[in-house]
mmCIF file of C-alpha atoms in Angstrom:
data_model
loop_
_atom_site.group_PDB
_atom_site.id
_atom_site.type_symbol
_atom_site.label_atom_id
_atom_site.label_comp_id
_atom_site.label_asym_id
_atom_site.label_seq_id
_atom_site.Cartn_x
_atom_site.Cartn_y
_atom_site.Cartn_z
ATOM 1 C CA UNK A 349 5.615 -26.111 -3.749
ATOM 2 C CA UNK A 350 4.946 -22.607 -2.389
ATOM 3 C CA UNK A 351 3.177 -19.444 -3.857
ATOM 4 C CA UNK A 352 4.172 -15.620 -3.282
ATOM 5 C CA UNK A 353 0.787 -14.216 -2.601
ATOM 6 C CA UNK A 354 2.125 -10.692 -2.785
ATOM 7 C CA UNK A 355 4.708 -9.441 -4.781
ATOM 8 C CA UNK A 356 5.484 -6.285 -7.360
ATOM 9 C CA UNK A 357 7.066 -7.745 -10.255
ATOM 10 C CA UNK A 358 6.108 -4.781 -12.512
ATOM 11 C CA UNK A 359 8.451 -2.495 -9.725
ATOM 12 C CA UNK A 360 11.509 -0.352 -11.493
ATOM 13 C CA UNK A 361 13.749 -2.943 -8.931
ATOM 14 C CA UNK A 362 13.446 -5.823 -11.351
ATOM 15 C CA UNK A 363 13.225 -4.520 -14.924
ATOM 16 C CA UNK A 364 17.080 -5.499 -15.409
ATOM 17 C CA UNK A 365 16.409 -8.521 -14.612
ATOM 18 C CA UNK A 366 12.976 -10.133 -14.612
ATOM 19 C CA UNK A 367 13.894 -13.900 -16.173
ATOM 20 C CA UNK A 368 16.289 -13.908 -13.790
ATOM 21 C CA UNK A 369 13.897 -13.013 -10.925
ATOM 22 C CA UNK A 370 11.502 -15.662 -12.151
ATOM 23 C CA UNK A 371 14.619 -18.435 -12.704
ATOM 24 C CA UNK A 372 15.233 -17.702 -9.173
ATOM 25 C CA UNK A 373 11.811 -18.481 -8.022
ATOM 26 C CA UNK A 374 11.233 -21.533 -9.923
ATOM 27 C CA UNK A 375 14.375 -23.260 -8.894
ATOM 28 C CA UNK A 376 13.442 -22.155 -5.332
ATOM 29 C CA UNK A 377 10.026 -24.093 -5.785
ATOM 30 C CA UNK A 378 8.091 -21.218 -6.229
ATOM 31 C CA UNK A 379 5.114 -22.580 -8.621
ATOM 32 C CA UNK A 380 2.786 -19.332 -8.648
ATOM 33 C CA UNK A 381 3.614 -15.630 -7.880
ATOM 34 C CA UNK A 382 0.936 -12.853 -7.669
ATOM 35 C CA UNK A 383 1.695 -9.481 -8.681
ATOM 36 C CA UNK A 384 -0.009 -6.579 -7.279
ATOM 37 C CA UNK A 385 -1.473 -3.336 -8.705
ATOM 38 C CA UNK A 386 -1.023 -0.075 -6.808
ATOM 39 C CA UNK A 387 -1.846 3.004 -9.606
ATOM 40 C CA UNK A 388 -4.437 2.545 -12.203
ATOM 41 C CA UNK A 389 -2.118 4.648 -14.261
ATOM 42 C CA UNK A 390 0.421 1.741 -14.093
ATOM 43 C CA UNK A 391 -1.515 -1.033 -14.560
ATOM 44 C CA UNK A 392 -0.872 -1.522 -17.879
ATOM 45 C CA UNK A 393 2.501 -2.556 -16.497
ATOM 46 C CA UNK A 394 1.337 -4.673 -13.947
ATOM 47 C CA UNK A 395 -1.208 -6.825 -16.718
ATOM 48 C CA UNK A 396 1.799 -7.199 -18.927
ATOM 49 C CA UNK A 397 4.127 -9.125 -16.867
ATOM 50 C CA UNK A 398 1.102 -11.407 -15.960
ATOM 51 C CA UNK A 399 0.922 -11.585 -19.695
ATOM 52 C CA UNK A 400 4.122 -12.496 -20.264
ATOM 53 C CA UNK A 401 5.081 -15.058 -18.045
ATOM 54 C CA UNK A 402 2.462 -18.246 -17.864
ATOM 55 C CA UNK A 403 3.099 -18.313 -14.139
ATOM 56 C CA UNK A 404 2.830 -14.740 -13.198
ATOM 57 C CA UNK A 405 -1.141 -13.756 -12.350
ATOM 58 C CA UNK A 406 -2.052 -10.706 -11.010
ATOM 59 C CA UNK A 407 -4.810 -7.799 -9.341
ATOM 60 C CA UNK A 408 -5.674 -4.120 -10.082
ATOM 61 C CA UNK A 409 -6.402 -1.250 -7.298
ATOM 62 C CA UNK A 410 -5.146 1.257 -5.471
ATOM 63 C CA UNK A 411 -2.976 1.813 -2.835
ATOM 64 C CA UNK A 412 -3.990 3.579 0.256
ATOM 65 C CA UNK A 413 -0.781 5.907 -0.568
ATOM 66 C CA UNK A 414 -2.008 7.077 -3.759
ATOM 67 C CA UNK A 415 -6.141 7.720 -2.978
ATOM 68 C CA UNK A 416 -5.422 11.529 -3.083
ATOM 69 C CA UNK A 417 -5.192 10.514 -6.804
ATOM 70 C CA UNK A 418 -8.399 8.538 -7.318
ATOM 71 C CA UNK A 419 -10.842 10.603 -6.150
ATOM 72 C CA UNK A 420 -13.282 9.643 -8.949
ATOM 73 C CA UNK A 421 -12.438 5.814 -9.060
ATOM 74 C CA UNK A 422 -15.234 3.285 -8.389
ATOM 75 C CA UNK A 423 -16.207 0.126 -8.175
ATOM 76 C CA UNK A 424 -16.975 0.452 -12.227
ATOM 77 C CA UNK A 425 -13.898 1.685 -13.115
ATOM 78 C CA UNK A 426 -12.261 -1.248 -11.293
ATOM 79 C CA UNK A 427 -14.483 -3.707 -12.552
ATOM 80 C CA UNK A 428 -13.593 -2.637 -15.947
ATOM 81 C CA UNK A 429 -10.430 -4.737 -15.899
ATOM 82 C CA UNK A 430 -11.741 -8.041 -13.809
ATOM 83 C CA UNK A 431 -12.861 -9.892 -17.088
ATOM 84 C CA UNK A 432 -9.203 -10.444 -18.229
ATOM 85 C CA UNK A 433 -8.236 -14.343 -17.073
ATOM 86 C CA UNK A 434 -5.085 -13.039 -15.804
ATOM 87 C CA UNK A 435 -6.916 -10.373 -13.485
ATOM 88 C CA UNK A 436 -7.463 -12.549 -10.192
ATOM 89 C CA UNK A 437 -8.123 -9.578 -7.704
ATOM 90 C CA UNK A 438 -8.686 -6.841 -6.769
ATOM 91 C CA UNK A 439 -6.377 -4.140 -4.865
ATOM 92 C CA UNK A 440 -4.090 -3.730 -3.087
ATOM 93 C CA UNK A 441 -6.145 -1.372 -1.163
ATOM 94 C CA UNK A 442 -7.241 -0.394 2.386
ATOM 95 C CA UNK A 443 -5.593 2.132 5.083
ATOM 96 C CA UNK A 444 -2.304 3.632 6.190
ATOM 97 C CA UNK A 445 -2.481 5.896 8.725
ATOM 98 C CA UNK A 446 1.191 5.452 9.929
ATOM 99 C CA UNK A 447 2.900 7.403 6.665
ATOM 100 C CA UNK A 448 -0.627 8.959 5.659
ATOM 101 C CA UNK A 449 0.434 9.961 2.664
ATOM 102 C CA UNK A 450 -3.161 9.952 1.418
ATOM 103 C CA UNK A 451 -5.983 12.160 3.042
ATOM 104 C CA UNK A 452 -7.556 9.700 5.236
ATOM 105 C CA UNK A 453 -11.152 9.858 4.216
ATOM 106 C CA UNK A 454 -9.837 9.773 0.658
ATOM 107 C CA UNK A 455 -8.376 6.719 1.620
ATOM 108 C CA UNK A 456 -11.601 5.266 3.177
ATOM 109 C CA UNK A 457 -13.835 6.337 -0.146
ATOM 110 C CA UNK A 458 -11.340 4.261 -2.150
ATOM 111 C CA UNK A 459 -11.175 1.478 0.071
ATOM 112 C CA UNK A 460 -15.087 1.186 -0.157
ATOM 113 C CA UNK A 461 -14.808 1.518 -3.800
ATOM 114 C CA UNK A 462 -13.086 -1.488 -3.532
ATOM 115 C CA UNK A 463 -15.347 -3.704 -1.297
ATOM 116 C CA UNK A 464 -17.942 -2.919 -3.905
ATOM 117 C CA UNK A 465 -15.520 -4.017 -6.759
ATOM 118 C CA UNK A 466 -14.762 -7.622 -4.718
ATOM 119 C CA UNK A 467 -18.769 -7.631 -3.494
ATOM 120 C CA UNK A 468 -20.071 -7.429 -7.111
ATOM 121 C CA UNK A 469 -17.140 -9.461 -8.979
ATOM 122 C CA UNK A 470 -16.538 -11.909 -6.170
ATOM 123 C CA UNK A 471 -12.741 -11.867 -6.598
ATOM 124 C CA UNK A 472 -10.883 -11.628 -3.205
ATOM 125 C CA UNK A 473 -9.975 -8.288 -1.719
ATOM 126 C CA UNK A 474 -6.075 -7.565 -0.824
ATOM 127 C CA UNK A 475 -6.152 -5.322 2.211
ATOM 128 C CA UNK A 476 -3.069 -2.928 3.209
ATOM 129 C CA UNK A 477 -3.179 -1.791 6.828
ATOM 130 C CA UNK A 478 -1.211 -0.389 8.832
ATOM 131 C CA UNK A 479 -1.605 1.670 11.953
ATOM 132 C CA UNK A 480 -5.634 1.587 11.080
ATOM 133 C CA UNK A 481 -6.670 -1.617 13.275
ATOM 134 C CA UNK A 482 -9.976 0.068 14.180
ATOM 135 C CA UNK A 483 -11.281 1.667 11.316
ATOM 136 C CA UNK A 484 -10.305 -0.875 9.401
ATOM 137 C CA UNK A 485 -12.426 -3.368 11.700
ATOM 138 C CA UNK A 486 -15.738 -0.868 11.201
ATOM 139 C CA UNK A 487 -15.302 -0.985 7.989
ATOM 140 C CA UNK A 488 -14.641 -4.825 7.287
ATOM 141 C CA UNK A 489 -18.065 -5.530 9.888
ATOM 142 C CA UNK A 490 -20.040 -3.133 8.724
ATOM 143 C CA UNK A 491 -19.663 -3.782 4.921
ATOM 144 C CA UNK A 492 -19.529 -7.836 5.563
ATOM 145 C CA UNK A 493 -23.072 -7.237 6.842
ATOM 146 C CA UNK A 494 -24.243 -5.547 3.698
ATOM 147 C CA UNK A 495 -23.160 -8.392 1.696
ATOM 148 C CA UNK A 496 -20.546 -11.343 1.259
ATOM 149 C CA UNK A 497 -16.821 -10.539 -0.206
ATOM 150 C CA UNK A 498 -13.499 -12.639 0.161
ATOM 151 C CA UNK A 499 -10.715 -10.759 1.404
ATOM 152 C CA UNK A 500 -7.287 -10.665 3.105
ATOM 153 C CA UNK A 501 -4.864 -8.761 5.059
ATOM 154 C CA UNK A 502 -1.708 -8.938 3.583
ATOM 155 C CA UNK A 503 1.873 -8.700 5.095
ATOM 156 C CA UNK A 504 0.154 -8.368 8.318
ATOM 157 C CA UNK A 505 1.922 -5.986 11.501
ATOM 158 C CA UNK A 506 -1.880 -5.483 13.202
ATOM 159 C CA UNK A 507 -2.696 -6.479 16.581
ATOM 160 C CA UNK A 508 -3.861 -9.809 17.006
ATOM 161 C CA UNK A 509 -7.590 -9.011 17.258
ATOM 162 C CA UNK A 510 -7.822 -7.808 14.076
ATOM 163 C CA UNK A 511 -6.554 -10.940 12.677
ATOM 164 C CA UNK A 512 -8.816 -13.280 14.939
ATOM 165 C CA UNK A 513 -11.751 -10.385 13.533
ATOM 166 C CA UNK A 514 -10.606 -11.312 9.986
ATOM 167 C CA UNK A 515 -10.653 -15.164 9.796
ATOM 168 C CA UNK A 516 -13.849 -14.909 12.102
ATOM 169 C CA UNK A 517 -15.275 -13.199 9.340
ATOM 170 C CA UNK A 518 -14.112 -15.860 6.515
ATOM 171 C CA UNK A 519 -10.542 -13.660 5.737
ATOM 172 C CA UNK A 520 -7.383 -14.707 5.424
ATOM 173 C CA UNK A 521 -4.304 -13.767 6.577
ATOM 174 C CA UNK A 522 -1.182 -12.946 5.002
ATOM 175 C CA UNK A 523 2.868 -13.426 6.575
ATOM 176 C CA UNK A 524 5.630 -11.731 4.850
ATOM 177 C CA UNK A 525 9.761 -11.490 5.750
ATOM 178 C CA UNK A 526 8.463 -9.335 8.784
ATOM 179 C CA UNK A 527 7.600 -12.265 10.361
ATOM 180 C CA UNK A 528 11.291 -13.436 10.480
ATOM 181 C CA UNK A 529 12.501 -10.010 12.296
ATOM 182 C CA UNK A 530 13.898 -10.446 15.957
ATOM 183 C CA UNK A 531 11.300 -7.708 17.430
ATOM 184 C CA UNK A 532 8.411 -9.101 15.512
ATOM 185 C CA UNK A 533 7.244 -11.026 18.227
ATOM 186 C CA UNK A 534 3.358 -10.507 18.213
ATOM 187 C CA UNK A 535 3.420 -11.096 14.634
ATOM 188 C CA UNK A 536 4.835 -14.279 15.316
ATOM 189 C CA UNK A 537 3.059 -14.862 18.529
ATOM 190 C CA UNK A 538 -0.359 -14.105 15.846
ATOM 191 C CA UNK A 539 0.884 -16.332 13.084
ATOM 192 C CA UNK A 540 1.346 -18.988 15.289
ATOM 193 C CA UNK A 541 -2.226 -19.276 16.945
ATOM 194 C CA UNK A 542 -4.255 -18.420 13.710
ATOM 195 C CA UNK A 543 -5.574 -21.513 11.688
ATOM 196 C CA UNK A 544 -3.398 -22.806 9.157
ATOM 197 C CA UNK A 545 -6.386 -23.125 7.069
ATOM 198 C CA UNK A 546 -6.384 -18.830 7.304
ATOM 199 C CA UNK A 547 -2.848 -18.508 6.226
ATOM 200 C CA UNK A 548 -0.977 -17.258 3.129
ATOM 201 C CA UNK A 549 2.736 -16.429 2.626
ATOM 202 C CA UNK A 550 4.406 -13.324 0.394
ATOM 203 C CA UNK A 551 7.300 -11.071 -0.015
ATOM 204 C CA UNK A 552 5.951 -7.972 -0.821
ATOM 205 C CA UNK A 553 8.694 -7.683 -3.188
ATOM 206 C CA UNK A 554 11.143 -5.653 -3.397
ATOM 207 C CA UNK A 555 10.516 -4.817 -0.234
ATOM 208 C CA UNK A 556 10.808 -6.699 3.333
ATOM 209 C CA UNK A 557 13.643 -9.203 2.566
ATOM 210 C CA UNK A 558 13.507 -12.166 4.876
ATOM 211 C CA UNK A 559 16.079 -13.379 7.533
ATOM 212 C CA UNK A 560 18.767 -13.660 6.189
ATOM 213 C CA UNK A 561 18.439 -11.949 3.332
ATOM 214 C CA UNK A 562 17.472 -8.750 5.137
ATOM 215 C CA UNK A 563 18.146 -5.399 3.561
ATOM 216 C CA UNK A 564 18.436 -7.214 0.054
ATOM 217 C CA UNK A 565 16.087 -6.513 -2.469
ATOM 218 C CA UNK A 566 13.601 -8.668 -2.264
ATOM 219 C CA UNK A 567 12.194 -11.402 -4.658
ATOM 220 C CA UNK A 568 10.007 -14.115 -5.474
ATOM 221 C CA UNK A 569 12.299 -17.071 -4.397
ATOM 222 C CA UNK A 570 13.060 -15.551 -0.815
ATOM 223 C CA UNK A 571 9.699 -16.442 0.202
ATOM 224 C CA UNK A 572 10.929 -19.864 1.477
ATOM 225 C CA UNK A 573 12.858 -18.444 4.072
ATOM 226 C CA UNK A 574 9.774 -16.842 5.431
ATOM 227 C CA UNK A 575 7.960 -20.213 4.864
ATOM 228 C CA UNK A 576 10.254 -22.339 6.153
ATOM 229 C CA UNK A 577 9.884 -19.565 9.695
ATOM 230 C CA UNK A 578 6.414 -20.045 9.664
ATOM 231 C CA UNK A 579 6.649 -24.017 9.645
ATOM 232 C CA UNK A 580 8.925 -23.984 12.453
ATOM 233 C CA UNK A 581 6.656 -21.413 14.425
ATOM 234 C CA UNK A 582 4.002 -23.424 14.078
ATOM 235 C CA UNK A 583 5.745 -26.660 14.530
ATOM 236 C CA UNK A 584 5.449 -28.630 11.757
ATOM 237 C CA UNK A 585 7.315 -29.956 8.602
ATOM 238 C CA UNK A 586 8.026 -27.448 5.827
ATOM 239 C CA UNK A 587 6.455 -29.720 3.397
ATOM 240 C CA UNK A 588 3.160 -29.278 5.347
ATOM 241 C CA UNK A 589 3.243 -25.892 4.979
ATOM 242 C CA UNK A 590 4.069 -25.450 1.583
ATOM 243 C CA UNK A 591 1.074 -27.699 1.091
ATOM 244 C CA UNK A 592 -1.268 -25.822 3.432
ATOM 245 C CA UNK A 593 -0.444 -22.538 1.895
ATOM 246 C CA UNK A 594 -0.803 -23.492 -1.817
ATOM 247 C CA UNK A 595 -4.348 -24.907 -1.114
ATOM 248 C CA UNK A 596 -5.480 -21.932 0.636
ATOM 249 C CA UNK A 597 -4.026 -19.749 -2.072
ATOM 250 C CA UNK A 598 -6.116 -22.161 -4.428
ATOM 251 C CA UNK A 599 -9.053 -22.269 -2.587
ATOM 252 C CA UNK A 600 -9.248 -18.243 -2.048
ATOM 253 C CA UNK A 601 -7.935 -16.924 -5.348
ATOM 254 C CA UNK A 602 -10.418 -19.814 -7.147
ATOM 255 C CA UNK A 603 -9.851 -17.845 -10.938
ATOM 256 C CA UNK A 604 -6.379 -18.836 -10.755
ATOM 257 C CA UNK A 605 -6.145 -22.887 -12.640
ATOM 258 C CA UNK A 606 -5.208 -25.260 -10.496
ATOM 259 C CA UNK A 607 -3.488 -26.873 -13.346
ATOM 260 C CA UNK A 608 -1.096 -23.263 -13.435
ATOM 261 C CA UNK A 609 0.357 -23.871 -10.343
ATOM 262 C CA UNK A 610 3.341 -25.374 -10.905
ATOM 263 C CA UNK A 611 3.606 -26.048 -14.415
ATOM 264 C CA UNK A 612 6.960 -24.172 -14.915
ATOM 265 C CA UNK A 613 8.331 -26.119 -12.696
ATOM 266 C CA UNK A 614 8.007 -29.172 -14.345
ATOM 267 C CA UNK A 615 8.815 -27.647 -17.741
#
């Protein structure tokens, strides 16, 4: 059984068809999917496709890309929506400083907004980075030291010593369809020498399509492809790390029933 750690099920790409999207993913052994929240001002859409489906959960925050936005968002305004059982996260948030479409210290205030939101709730973190490996390392150390939060970096692209950085300080670490690229060979080279017991795999639907679905739109049920890379990377059986990576997502994202996981598929 697999999980999709990171998708966007709420995204204009699926509306047509969402039951189909989620067919797809169960018959593809896809037990749990998390769907991410990007805008405040869209959540509402994010929370009801969680609602709706029994094995859709999800997290609210703010993408780096839209900070300029949030200027008065804090860690209050995002814990205002963490007591709802289908709320099992918070972000996605962090830094992109390769489309910088967000002010950059806008981007850092609403990142830290953020830490403060995991910090306080103790719901993991989902990190977006991308072109940011070193202030996104200052930040990460020097807000770990003010206090404990679980967090991730999800469809990492970083250099490698941000990701040993990350599971040295308790993170995870999250694969998407990137890693199944020809010219993604650090990323491969990284997912291959970090601990399986770090590791999570996604889509990032609709974006990212695997090999060889590339330049499809992506969905929930192509995350086997990027699995079934992974396994082979690493050198083991695919039904190790399907196992592997459905325990980690259990252990990290611990408001999520265990008993959830799955449950569709043996409706």
């Amino acid at each position: 059984m697999l999980i999709d750690s990171h998708c966007h099920l709420d995204f204009p790409d699926f509306a047509a068809d969402l039951d189909g999207v989620l067919a797809r993913a169960r018959n593809a052994n896809v037990g749990l999917m998390l769907s991410i929240g990007t805008r405040l001002d869209k959540f509402a859409g994010v929370l009801a496709v969680a609602e709706r489906y029994p094995d859709v959960y999800c997290t609210v925050g703010i993408h780096p890309h839209e900070a300029d936005d949030a200027v008065d968002v804090d860690a209050a305004k995002l814990l205002s929506f963490c007591d709802h059982p289908k709320v099992v996260g918070i972000g996605e948030t962090g830094l992109d400083y390769y489309y910088d479409h967000s002010d950059r210290e806008a981007q850092k205030r609403c990142f830290l907004a953020h830490i403060q939101a995991a910090r306080i709730s103790g719901l993991p973190l989902v990190i977006h980075t991308r072109d940011a490996d070193e202030d996104t390392a200052e930040i990460l150390q020097a807000e770990m030291e003010k206090g404990p939060f679980k967090a991730l970096l999800h469809c990492f692209t970083s250099g490698q010593k941000l990701a040993e950085l990350a599971v040295g300080l308790g993170m995870m670490v999250s694969f998407s369809g990137i890693l199944t690229f020809k010219n993604a060979t650090a990323v491969q080279a990284t997912a291959a020498a970090l601990p399986l017991e770090s590791i999570l795999v996604e889509t990032d639907a609709p974006y990212l399509a695997p090999v060889p679905k590339r330049g499809k739109t992506n969905e929930p049920s192509y995350v086997s492809f990027t699995a079934d890379y992974l396994a082979k990377l690493r050198g083991i059986g695919a039904a190790e790390l399907q196992a592997a990576t459905t325990e980690n997502f259990l252990r990290f994202f611990s408001k999520v029933p265990r008993q959830a996981v799955g449950a569709q598929l043996a409706a």
